[in-house]
XYZ file of C-alpha atoms in Angstrom:
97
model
C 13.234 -5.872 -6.054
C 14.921 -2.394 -4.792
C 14.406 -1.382 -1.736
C 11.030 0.786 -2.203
C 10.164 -1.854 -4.813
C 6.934 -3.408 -3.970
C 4.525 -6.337 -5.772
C 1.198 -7.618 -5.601
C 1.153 -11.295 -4.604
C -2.148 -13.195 -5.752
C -1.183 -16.602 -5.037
C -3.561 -18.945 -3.512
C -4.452 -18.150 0.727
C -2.551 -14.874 -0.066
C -4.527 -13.050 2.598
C -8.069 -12.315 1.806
C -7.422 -10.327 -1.708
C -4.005 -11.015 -2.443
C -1.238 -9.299 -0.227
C 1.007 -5.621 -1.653
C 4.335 -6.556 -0.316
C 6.920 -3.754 -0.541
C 10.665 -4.478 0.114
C 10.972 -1.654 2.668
C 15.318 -2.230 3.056
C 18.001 -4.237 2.011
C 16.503 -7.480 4.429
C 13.462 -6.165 5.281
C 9.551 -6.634 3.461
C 6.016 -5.945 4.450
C 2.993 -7.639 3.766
C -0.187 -5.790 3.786
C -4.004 -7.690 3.143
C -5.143 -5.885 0.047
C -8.969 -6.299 1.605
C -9.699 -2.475 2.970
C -9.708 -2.656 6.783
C -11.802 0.037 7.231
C -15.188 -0.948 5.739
C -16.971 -4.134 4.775
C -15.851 -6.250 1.998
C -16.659 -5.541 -1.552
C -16.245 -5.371 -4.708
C -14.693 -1.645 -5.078
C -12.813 -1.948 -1.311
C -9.223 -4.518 -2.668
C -6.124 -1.842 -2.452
C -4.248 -0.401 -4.902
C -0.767 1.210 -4.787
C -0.504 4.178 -6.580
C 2.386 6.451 -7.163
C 4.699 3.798 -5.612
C 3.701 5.865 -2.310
C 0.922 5.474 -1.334
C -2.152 2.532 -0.794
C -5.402 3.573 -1.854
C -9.257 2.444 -1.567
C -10.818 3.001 -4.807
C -14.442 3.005 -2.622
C -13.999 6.140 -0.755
C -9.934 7.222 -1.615
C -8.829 6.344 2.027
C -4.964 6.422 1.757
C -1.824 4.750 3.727
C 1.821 5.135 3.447
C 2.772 2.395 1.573
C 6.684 1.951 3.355
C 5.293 2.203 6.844
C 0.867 1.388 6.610
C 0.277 4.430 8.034
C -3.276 5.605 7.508
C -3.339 9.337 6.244
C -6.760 10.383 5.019
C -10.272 8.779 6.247
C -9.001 5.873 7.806
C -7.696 5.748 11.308
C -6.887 2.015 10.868
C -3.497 0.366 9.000
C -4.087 -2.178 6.921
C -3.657 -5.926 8.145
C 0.351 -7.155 8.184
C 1.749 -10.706 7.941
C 4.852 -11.550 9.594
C 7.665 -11.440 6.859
C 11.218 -13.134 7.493
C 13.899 -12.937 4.434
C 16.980 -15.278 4.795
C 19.367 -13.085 2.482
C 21.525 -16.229 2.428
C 19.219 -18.205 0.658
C 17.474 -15.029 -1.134
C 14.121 -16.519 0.330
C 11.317 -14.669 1.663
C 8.554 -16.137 3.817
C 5.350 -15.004 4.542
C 3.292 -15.864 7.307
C -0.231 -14.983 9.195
């Protein structure tokens, strides 16, 4: 993945909706909780990336910046992180709560 590259994980315990994790420079990743942090759970509030820029909430088009989690428009709260550490020897990547 190129820096600015970014994936949606979906494994199993994955965070609460699967995790967007975005390689952010050439040793460095974060992992944001798809689940909206701004509102209640449901069906229309798992996050999207769109324009490789930005997250979105399909429920009420709150946006973040997907590089950094910053919220930009309705919410005032960043998405939930995980702790990421990437061993470039190895070429592994771990991902923790």
């Amino acid at each position: 993945m190129n820096v600015g590259g970014w994936i949606y994980v979906n494994e199993q315990n994955s965070g609460t909706r699967g995790l967007i994790l975005v390689r952010t420079g050439t040793s460095t990743f974060k992992a944001y909780d798809r689940n909206a942090p701004h509102i209640c759970p449901a069906s229309d509030t798992t996050l999207e990336v769109k324009d490789d820029i930005k997250i979105v909430c399909p429920k009420d088009g709150a946006e973040w910046i997907l590089l950094m989690g910053q919220p930009t428009k309705v919410s005032q709260v960043s998405p939930k992180t995980y702790f990421t550490y990437y061993d470039a020897a190895s070429n592994v990547l771990t991902i923790r709560n």
